[in-house]
PDB file of C-alpha atoms in Angstrom:
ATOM      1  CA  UNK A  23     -35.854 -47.594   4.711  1.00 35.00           C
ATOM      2  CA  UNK A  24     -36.586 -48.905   1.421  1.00 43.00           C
ATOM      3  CA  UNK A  25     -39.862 -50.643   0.813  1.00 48.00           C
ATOM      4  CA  UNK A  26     -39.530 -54.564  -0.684  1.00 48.00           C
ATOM      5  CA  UNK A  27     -42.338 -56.484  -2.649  1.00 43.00           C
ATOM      6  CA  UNK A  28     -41.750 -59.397  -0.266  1.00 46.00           C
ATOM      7  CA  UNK A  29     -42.565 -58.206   2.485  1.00 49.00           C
ATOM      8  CA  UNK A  30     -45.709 -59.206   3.795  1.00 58.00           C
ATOM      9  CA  UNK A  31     -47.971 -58.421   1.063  1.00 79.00           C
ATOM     10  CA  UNK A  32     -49.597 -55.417   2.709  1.00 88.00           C
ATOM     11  CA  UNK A  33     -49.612 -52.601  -0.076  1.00 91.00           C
ATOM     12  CA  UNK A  34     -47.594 -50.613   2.676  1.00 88.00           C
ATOM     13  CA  UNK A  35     -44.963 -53.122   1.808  1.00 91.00           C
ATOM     14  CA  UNK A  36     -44.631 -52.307  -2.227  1.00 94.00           C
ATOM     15  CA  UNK A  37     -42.050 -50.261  -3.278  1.00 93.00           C
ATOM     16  CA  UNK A  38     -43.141 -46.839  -4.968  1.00 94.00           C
ATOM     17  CA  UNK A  39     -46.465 -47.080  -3.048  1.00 95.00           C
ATOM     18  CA  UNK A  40     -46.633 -44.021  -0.751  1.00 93.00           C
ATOM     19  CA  UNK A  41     -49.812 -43.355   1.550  1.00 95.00           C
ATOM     20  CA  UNK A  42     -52.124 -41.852  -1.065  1.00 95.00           C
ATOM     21  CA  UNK A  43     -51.522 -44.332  -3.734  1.00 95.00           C
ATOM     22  CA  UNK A  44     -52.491 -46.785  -0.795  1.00 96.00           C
ATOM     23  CA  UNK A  45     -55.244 -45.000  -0.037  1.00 96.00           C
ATOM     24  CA  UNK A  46     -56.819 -44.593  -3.515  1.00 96.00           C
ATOM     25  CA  UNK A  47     -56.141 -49.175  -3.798  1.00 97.00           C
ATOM     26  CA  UNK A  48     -57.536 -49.683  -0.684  1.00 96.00           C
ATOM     27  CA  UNK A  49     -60.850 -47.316  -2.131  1.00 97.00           C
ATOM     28  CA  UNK A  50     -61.177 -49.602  -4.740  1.00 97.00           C
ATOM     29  CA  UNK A  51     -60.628 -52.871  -3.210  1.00 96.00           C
ATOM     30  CA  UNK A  52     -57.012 -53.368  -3.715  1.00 97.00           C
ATOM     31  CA  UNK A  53     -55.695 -54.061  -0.264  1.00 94.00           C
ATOM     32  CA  UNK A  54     -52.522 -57.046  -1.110  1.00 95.00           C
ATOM     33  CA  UNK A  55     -50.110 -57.654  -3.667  1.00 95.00           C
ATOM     34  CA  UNK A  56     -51.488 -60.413  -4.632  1.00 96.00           C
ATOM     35  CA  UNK A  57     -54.925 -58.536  -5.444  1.00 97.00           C
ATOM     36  CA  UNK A  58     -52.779 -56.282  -6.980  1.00 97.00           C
ATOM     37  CA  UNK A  59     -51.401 -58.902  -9.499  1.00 97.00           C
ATOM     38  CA  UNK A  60     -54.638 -60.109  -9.631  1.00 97.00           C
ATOM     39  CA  UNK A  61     -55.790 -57.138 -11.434  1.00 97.00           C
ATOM     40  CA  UNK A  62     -52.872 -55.895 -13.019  1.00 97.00           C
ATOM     41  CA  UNK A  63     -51.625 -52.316 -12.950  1.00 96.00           C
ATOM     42  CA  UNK A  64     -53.510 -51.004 -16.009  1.00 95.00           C
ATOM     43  CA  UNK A  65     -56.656 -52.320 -14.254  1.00 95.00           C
ATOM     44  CA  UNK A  66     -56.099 -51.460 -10.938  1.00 96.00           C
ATOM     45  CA  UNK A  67     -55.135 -47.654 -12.196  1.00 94.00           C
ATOM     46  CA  UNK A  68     -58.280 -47.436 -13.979  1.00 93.00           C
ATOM     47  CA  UNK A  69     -60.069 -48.247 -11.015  1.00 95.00           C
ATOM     48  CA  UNK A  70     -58.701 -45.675  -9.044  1.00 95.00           C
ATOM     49  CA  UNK A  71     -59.537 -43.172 -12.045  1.00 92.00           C
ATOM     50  CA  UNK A  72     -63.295 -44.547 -11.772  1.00 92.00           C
ATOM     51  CA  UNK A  73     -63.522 -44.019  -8.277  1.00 94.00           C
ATOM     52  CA  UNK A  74     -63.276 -40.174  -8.682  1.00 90.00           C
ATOM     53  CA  UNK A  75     -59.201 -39.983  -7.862  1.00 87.00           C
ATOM     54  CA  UNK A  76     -56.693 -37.946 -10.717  1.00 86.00           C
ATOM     55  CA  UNK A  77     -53.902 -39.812 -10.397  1.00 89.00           C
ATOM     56  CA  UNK A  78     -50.709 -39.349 -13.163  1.00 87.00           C
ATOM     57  CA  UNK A  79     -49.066 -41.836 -14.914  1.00 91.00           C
ATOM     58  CA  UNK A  80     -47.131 -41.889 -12.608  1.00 93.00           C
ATOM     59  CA  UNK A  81     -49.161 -43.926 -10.552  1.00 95.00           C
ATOM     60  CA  UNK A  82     -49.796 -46.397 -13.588  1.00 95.00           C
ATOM     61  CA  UNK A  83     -45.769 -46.758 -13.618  1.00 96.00           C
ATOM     62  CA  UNK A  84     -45.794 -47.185 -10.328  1.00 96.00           C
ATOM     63  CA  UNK A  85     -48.089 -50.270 -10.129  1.00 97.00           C
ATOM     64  CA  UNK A  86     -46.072 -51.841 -12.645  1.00 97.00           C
ATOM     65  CA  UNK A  87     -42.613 -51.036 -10.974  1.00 97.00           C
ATOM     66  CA  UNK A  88     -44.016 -52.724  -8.059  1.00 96.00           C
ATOM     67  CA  UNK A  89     -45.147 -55.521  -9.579  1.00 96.00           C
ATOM     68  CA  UNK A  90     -41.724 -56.093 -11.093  1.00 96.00           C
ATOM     69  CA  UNK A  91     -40.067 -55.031  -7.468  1.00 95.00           C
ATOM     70  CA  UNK A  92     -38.299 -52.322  -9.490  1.00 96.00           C
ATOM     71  CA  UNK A  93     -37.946 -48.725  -8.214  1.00 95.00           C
ATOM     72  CA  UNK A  94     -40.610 -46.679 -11.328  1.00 93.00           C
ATOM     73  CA  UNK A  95     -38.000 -44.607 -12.670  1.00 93.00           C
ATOM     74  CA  UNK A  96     -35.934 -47.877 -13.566  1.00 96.00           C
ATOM     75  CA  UNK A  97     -39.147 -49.155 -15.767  1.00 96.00           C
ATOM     76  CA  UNK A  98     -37.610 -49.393 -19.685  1.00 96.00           C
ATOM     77  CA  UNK A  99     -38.951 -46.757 -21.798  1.00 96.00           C
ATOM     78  CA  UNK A 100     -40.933 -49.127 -24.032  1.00 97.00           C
ATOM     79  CA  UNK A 101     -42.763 -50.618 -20.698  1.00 97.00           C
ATOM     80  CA  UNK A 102     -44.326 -46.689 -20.065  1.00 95.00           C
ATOM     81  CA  UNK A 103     -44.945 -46.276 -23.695  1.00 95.00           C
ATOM     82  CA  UNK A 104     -47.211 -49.580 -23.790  1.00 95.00           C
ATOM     83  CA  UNK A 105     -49.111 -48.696 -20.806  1.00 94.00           C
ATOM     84  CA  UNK A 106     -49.514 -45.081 -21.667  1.00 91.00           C
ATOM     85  CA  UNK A 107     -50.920 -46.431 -25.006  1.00 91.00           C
ATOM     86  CA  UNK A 108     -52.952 -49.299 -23.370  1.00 91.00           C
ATOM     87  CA  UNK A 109     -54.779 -46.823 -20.929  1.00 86.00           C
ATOM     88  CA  UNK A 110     -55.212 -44.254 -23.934  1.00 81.00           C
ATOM     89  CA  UNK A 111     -56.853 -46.869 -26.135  1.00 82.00           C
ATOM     90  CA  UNK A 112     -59.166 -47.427 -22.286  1.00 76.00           C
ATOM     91  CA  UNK A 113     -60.395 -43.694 -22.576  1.00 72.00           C
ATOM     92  CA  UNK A 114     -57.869 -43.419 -19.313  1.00 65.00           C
ATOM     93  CA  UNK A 115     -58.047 -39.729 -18.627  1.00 60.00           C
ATOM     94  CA  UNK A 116     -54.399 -39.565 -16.992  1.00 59.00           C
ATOM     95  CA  UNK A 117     -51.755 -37.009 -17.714  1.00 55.00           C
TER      96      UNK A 117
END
């Protein structure tokens, strides 16, 4: 079944949000999608880097894609290339 952004705002609910990614939020404080877009994905991914996880960009493309309800691999090129520069320019230690 595919996971929807509507839903009811439970992480769980995000699309390309699997258990560990949930895991790592919910570490840090991020429990809703509306935290979520609180924060932002570059923020809530350096969070999780904080905390002691080792998460890829992936992850950081991830956030993102769920914030736009878009599966990650569908984010445009120039989207990944702005956040991989944005958490570079943070010290982000992601891979």
């Amino acid at each position: 079944m595919k996971k929807r952004a509507g839903g009811n705002g439970e992480i769980s609910s995000l699309r390309n949000l699997g258990p560990v990614s949930e895991a790592w939020l919910r570490a840090v404080g991020i429990d809703s999608r509306s935290e979520l877009e609180r924060v932002g994905s570059v923020e809530a991914n350096m969070r999780v880097v904080m905390h002691g996880s080792n998460p890829t960009l992936n992850l950081l493309y991830a956030l993102e894609a769920a914030l736009r309800d878009v599966h990650w691999t569908l984010l445009p090129r120039e989207v990944k290339q702005d956040l991989k520069r944005v958490v570079g320019a943070m010290g982000g230690p992601n891979r």
